[in-house]
Amino acid sequence: MTSPSSSALPSPSTERLDLRPWSTADAHAVLGGTRQAHWAHDFPGEGDRVVAGLLDRNPDWLGPYGHRLVVERESGLVVGSIGLFWPPDQGTVEIGYGIVESRSGRGYATEAARALTDFALTAPGVHTVTAAAELSNPASVRVLEKAGFLRWSVENGVARFGTPAPGREESPGTVTGPE
């Protein structure tokens, strides 16, 4: 697992959060169960472990448009992760995210999703960002709605969302019936 210097990569940020690229050291610490002083007490979550385990097989996730650790500016602690499943497929890239329980309900996931989506839409050739959320997880559905994503479809209890680049109106469809 190799990664460019995380300080050399562009890092989207918000008023309350820094979205800093994963490093190989971060991934090794997560996979090895080595607690880091700059992690919230309940980081990493299961999704963070999954991402860390996939970085070797997906080197683009360590690149400029890959996965990020969500750092709470006030405390300097890693409180989750968010990422783009890079590279894009025909101009579309998917986003995924997770914030630790101790920081849930603060709007961090929405804030991070907006920032990384805006950042993704600046990448050459990217015109749409998509996401999926299980309907059994209404908080995740709400994050996407508040971040400006539109619900495109629902199948087998999973809602698909998307947000085209400004000026583009395409979507595979919009759900108007019952969920």
Rosetta silent file (secondary structure, phi, psi, omega in degrees, C-alpha in Angstrom):
SEQUENCE: MTSPSSSALPSPSTERLDLRPWSTADAHAVLGGTRQAHWAHDFPGEGDRVVAGLLDRNPDWLGPYGHRLVVERESGLVVGSIGLFWPPDQGTVEIGYGIVESRSGRGYATEAARALTDFALTAPGVHTVTAAAELSNPASVRVLEKAGFLRWSVENGVARFGTPAPGREESPGTVTGPE
SCORE:     score description
SCORE:     0.000 S_00000001
   1 L     0.000  117.673  176.961    0.000    0.000    0.000 S_00000001
   2 L  -125.055  150.750  178.755    1.576    3.265   -1.098 S_00000001
   3 L  -144.494  148.819  173.491    0.206    6.747   -1.034 S_00000001
   4 L   -65.900  162.680  176.665    1.364   10.165   -2.096 S_00000001
   5 L   -55.193  122.770 -176.948    2.192   12.549    0.718 S_00000001
   6 H   -63.260  -24.690  178.866   -1.184   13.377    2.228 S_00000001
   7 H   -75.193  -17.861 -179.689   -0.090   16.990    2.717 S_00000001
   8 H   -84.205  -13.729 -177.752    0.493   17.314   -1.050 S_00000001
   9 L   -88.350  145.595  174.892   -3.098   16.412   -1.911 S_00000001
  10 L   -63.329  139.390 -177.685   -5.883   18.985   -2.056 S_00000001
  11 L  -127.673  107.654  176.169   -8.038   18.707    1.044 S_00000001
  12 L   -60.732  150.362  176.781  -11.597   20.001    1.055 S_00000001
  13 E  -146.128  165.904  177.200  -12.649   21.585    4.306 S_00000001
  14 L  -129.724 -176.437  178.626  -15.678   23.195    5.886 S_00000001
  15 L   -59.737  -35.907 -175.157  -16.147   25.609    8.740 S_00000001
  16 L  -110.928  -10.201 -171.705  -16.005   22.742   11.262 S_00000001
  17 E  -133.407  147.453  166.665  -14.234   19.904    9.436 S_00000001
  18 E  -112.873  136.132  178.475  -11.068   19.075    7.543 S_00000001
  19 E  -108.146   93.574 -173.907  -11.265   16.192    5.081 S_00000001
  20 E  -100.041  139.649 -178.595   -7.733   14.877    5.035 S_00000001
  21 E   -58.661  145.235  171.116   -6.561   12.040    2.790 S_00000001
  22 L   -62.728  148.773  169.957   -5.975    8.613    4.311 S_00000001
  23 L  -115.047  166.492  176.475   -2.325    7.647    4.558 S_00000001
  24 H   -64.027  -33.763  178.071   -0.934    4.152    4.556 S_00000001
  25 H   -63.698  -40.123  176.502   -0.037    4.688    8.231 S_00000001
  26 H   -59.302  -48.419 -177.563   -3.702    5.473    8.989 S_00000001
  27 H   -62.048  -44.176  179.869   -4.812    2.307    7.224 S_00000001
  28 H   -63.663  -39.106  178.460   -2.225    0.144    8.980 S_00000001
  29 H   -64.724  -43.526  179.150   -3.233    1.569   12.389 S_00000001
  30 H   -62.857  -48.361 -177.302   -6.919    0.892   11.701 S_00000001
  31 H   -68.485  -32.362 -179.101   -6.255   -2.639   10.450 S_00000001
  32 H   -85.918   -5.596 -179.817   -3.792   -3.387   13.235 S_00000001
  33 L    72.532   22.383 -179.529   -6.078   -2.085   15.958 S_00000001
  34 L   -87.617  109.090 -179.425   -3.458    0.441   17.057 S_00000001
  35 L   -64.904  138.266  178.129   -5.246    3.330   18.802 S_00000001
  36 L  -111.918  144.677 -177.778   -4.048    6.766   17.780 S_00000001
  37 L   -63.596  -26.260 -176.731   -4.145    9.821   20.053 S_00000001
  38 L   -93.434   19.080  176.357   -5.806   11.890   17.316 S_00000001
  39 E  -105.735  142.248  169.095   -8.820    9.563   16.986 S_00000001
  40 L   -59.161  153.230 -174.538  -12.172   10.038   18.701 S_00000001
  41 L   -58.333  -25.089 -178.215  -12.616    7.291   21.321 S_00000001
  42 L  -107.229   15.671  171.744  -15.063    5.411   19.057 S_00000001
  43 L   -96.406  140.447    2.738  -13.076    5.682   15.806 S_00000001
  44 L   -88.268  155.135  171.483  -12.692    3.558   13.712 S_00000001
  45 L   -89.691  177.022 -179.100  -16.134    2.234   12.942 S_00000001
  46 H   -59.439  -42.384  178.890  -16.806   -0.915   10.950 S_00000001
  47 H   -61.837  -35.588  178.268  -17.021    1.038    7.667 S_00000001
  48 H   -66.119  -38.512  177.517  -13.631    2.613    8.347 S_00000001
  49 H   -65.429  -39.294  178.408  -12.107   -0.835    8.815 S_00000001
  50 H   -62.215  -48.417  179.878  -13.637   -1.979    5.526 S_00000001
  51 H   -59.838  -48.308 -179.392  -12.202    1.027    3.659 S_00000001
  52 H   -56.665  -38.460 -179.768   -8.768    0.568    5.256 S_00000001
  53 H   -72.396  -18.245 -178.790   -8.788   -3.082    4.172 S_00000001
  54 H   -98.961   -7.081 -176.047   -9.607   -2.167    0.572 S_00000001
  55 L   -62.370  -35.918  177.884   -6.999    0.574    0.066 S_00000001
  56 L   -59.259  -41.675 -176.837   -4.354   -1.916   -1.131 S_00000001
  57 L   -83.157  -10.951 -177.138   -6.621   -3.141   -3.920 S_00000001
  58 L  -131.183   69.585 -174.971   -7.839    0.363   -4.813 S_00000001
  59 H   -59.582  -25.088  177.970   -4.771    2.637   -4.981 S_00000001
  60 H   -64.421  -21.954  179.064   -6.816    5.441   -6.573 S_00000001
  61 H   -68.054  -16.846  176.858   -8.627    5.770   -3.237 S_00000001
  62 H   -93.914    0.465 -177.642   -5.378    7.212   -1.837 S_00000001
  63 L   -86.042 -170.823 -174.505   -5.194    9.780   -4.648 S_00000001
  64 L   -61.211  -27.057 -179.090   -6.456   13.341   -4.883 S_00000001
  65 L  -115.116   29.052 -176.994  -10.108   12.312   -5.314 S_00000001
  66 L   -96.133 -139.800 -174.955  -10.140    9.288   -3.037 S_00000001
  67 E   -88.039  150.332 -176.999  -11.055    8.637    0.564 S_00000001
  68 E  -131.473  149.633  167.832  -10.709   11.116    3.408 S_00000001
  69 E   -90.480  138.817  179.258  -10.656   11.053    7.172 S_00000001
  70 E   -92.767  116.091 -177.392  -13.113   13.495    8.711 S_00000001
  71 E  -110.579  122.957  176.801  -11.275   15.634   11.256 S_00000001
  72 E   -74.068  116.809 -176.650  -13.202   17.786   13.708 S_00000001
  73 L   -59.415  -43.033 -175.674  -11.399   21.144   13.682 S_00000001
  74 L   -58.213  -43.238 -176.823  -12.312   22.090   17.245 S_00000001
  75 L  -100.482  -21.121 -174.332  -10.755   18.974   18.803 S_00000001
  76 L    78.032    9.295 -176.817   -8.384   17.855   16.034 S_00000001
  77 L   -92.562  145.145  171.519   -9.820   14.344   16.333 S_00000001
  78 E   -74.609  123.075 -175.520  -10.679   11.954   13.489 S_00000001
  79 E  -119.881    9.057  178.789  -14.436   11.435   13.813 S_00000001
  80 E   162.927 -168.988  176.283  -15.203    9.408   10.684 S_00000001
  81 E  -145.898  158.272  179.838  -14.384    8.928    7.051 S_00000001
  82 E  -148.537  148.285 -179.148  -15.839    9.843    3.704 S_00000001
  83 E  -163.148  161.534  174.273  -14.745    8.907    0.251 S_00000001
  84 E  -103.563  131.044  179.083  -15.216    8.742   -3.444 S_00000001
  85 L   -83.328   80.394 -172.765  -15.091    5.289   -4.984 S_00000001
  86 L   -82.500  148.057    4.949  -12.603    6.403   -7.607 S_00000001
  87 L   -85.527  166.256  178.512  -12.165    6.248  -10.577 S_00000001
  88 L   -67.463  157.184  175.468  -15.391    7.516  -12.093 S_00000001
  89 E  -115.907  109.923 -179.467  -17.431    5.368  -14.452 S_00000001
  90 L    52.050   43.781  175.979  -18.606    7.334  -17.486 S_00000001
  91 L    85.809    2.359 -177.961  -18.449   10.603  -15.549 S_00000001
  92 E  -117.329  136.259  177.113  -20.158    9.265  -12.425 S_00000001
  93 E  -132.104  144.293 -178.887  -18.520    8.596   -9.059 S_00000001
  94 E   -99.238  146.678  178.222  -20.105    7.230   -5.878 S_00000001
  95 E  -114.414  147.080  174.003  -19.650    8.683   -2.398 S_00000001
  96 E  -139.776  156.063 -174.269  -19.801    6.888    0.941 S_00000001
  97 E  -157.050  161.414  173.742  -19.449    8.207    4.499 S_00000001
  98 E  -163.548  134.541  177.357  -19.615    7.395    8.179 S_00000001
  99 E  -119.360  139.512 -177.969  -19.349    9.465   11.343 S_00000001
 100 L   -64.070  153.710 -176.263  -18.731    7.901   14.757 S_00000001
 101 H   -56.286  -37.747 -176.886  -21.636    7.641   17.173 S_00000001
 102 H   -65.965  -15.716  179.749  -20.139   10.150   19.619 S_00000001
 103 H  -116.409    7.130 -179.384  -20.383   12.863   16.945 S_00000001
 104 L   -69.299  156.106  178.886  -23.661   11.863   15.284 S_00000001
 105 L    82.389    3.755 -179.296  -26.480   14.382   15.154 S_00000001
 106 L  -100.689   -1.600 -179.036  -24.147   17.358   14.664 S_00000001
 107 L    83.572    9.198 -177.918  -24.547   17.612   10.888 S_00000001
 108 H   -64.227  -42.424 -178.425  -20.985   16.478   10.202 S_00000001
 109 H   -62.708  -43.107  178.847  -21.949   13.835    7.631 S_00000001
 110 H   -63.256  -46.181 -179.525  -24.053   16.334    5.665 S_00000001
 111 H   -60.329  -46.237 -179.959  -21.334   18.980    5.840 S_00000001
 112 H   -67.383  -40.562 -179.900  -18.637   16.546    4.712 S_00000001
 113 H   -63.523  -42.429  177.089  -20.831   15.078    1.950 S_00000001
 114 H   -60.488  -47.708 -176.866  -21.539   18.538    0.529 S_00000001
 115 H   -63.683  -45.125 -177.954  -17.856   19.502    0.583 S_00000001
 116 H   -72.272  -32.567  175.904  -16.596   16.275   -1.001 S_00000001
 117 H   -64.828  -47.476  177.386  -19.375   16.296   -3.609 S_00000001
 118 H   -58.429  -41.942  178.694  -18.519   19.860   -4.618 S_00000001
 119 H   -63.631  -44.277 -179.788  -14.851   18.850   -4.770 S_00000001
 120 H   -60.497  -38.433 -177.438  -15.634   15.760   -6.890 S_00000001
 121 L   -72.656   -4.603  172.519  -17.563   17.844   -9.398 S_00000001
 122 L   -90.274  -10.963 -178.398  -14.386   19.882  -10.056 S_00000001
 123 L   -71.196  139.954  178.017  -12.557   16.757  -11.265 S_00000001
 124 L   -56.637  129.503  175.649  -12.055   16.520  -15.010 S_00000001
 125 L    83.940   -6.197  179.389  -14.771   14.393  -16.593 S_00000001
 126 L   -92.137  125.750  178.248  -16.944   14.045  -13.479 S_00000001
 127 L  -123.826   -8.805 -178.021  -20.504   15.251  -13.953 S_00000001
 128 E  -147.295  139.147  172.316  -22.473   13.258  -11.379 S_00000001
 129 E  -115.840  132.240 -179.446  -21.986   12.034   -7.811 S_00000001
 130 E  -118.101  166.504  176.362  -24.179    9.166   -6.602 S_00000001
 131 E  -156.792  160.568  175.900  -24.834    7.492   -3.262 S_00000001
 132 E  -128.801  145.321  176.507  -26.882    4.652   -1.840 S_00000001
 133 E  -145.062  135.416  176.079  -28.646    4.432    1.507 S_00000001
 134 E   -72.187  135.209  179.062  -30.702    1.668    3.037 S_00000001
 135 L   -62.755  -21.749  176.851  -34.222    2.845    3.819 S_00000001
 136 L   -74.096   -3.866  177.608  -33.831    1.135    7.199 S_00000001
 137 L  -118.338   74.899 -174.960  -31.226    3.845    7.953 S_00000001
 138 H   -61.205  -27.583  178.711  -33.307    7.044    7.824 S_00000001
 139 H   -63.845  -40.784  178.909  -30.442    9.146    9.226 S_00000001
 140 H   -67.963  -39.423  176.527  -28.290    8.305    6.193 S_00000001
 141 H   -59.934  -44.696 -178.669  -31.172    9.033    3.830 S_00000001
 142 H   -65.342  -37.563  176.558  -31.638   12.413    5.530 S_00000001
 143 H   -55.767  -48.786 -177.808  -27.908   13.204    5.243 S_00000001
 144 H   -65.250  -42.145  178.727  -28.096   12.784    1.477 S_00000001
 145 H   -62.450  -45.300 -179.957  -31.288   14.808    1.170 S_00000001
 146 H   -68.262  -25.823  178.428  -29.842   17.652    3.261 S_00000001
 147 L   -81.805   -0.817  175.893  -26.613   17.514    1.236 S_00000001
 148 L    97.042    7.462  177.473  -28.625   18.239   -1.927 S_00000001
 149 L   -77.819  149.236  176.607  -28.862   14.760   -3.414 S_00000001
 150 E  -106.193  139.061  177.520  -32.031   13.758   -5.253 S_00000001
 151 E   -75.727  122.979 -177.602  -33.597   10.330   -4.801 S_00000001
 152 E   -99.483  -35.994 -177.387  -33.451    8.573   -8.159 S_00000001
 153 E  -161.802  164.068  173.742  -34.731    5.105   -7.379 S_00000001
 154 E  -136.488  130.420  178.265  -35.570    2.568   -4.693 S_00000001
 155 E  -149.763  130.428  178.163  -34.986   -1.138   -5.056 S_00000001
 156 L    52.628   39.337  176.568  -34.868   -3.894   -2.455 S_00000001
 157 L    79.090    7.925  179.392  -34.915   -1.385    0.399 S_00000001
 158 E  -118.249  125.634  176.862  -32.012    0.667   -0.948 S_00000001
 159 E   -93.092  134.794  175.001  -32.474    4.202   -2.216 S_00000001
 160 E  -103.351  133.832 -178.564  -30.128    5.476   -4.942 S_00000001
 161 E  -123.423  159.450  175.162  -29.372    9.186   -4.922 S_00000001
 162 E  -155.982  159.312  174.951  -27.495   11.500   -7.238 S_00000001
 163 E  -141.921  106.775  178.574  -26.453   15.053   -7.726 S_00000001
 164 E   -73.969  159.090  176.245  -25.462   16.186  -11.200 S_00000001
 165 L   -59.581  151.760  178.026  -23.000   19.016  -11.717 S_00000001
 166 L   -50.744  134.985  179.881  -24.566   22.474  -11.864 S_00000001
 167 L    92.146  -10.848  177.648  -26.311   22.973  -15.186 S_00000001
 168 L  -106.446  135.692 -177.310  -26.908   19.254  -15.757 S_00000001
 169 L  -115.151    7.601 -173.495  -30.360   17.868  -15.150 S_00000001
 170 L   -75.296  146.451  172.607  -29.878   14.224  -16.014 S_00000001
 171 L  -159.167  154.658 -178.753  -30.853   11.406  -13.698 S_00000001
 172 L   -71.874   -8.914 -179.623  -31.852    7.813  -14.290 S_00000001
 173 L   151.760  163.910  178.582  -35.314    8.524  -12.895 S_00000001
 174 L  -126.300  135.408  179.465  -37.090    9.932   -9.910 S_00000001
 175 L   -80.815  128.508  176.677  -39.119    7.948   -7.433 S_00000001
 176 L  -122.205  -11.568 -178.242  -42.594    9.313   -6.918 S_00000001
 177 L   -89.780 -170.540  179.765  -44.351    6.273   -5.493 S_00000001
 178 L   -65.717  153.524 -179.474  -44.267    4.717   -2.048 S_00000001
 179 L   -82.434    0.000    0.000  -40.941    3.751   -0.570 S_00000001
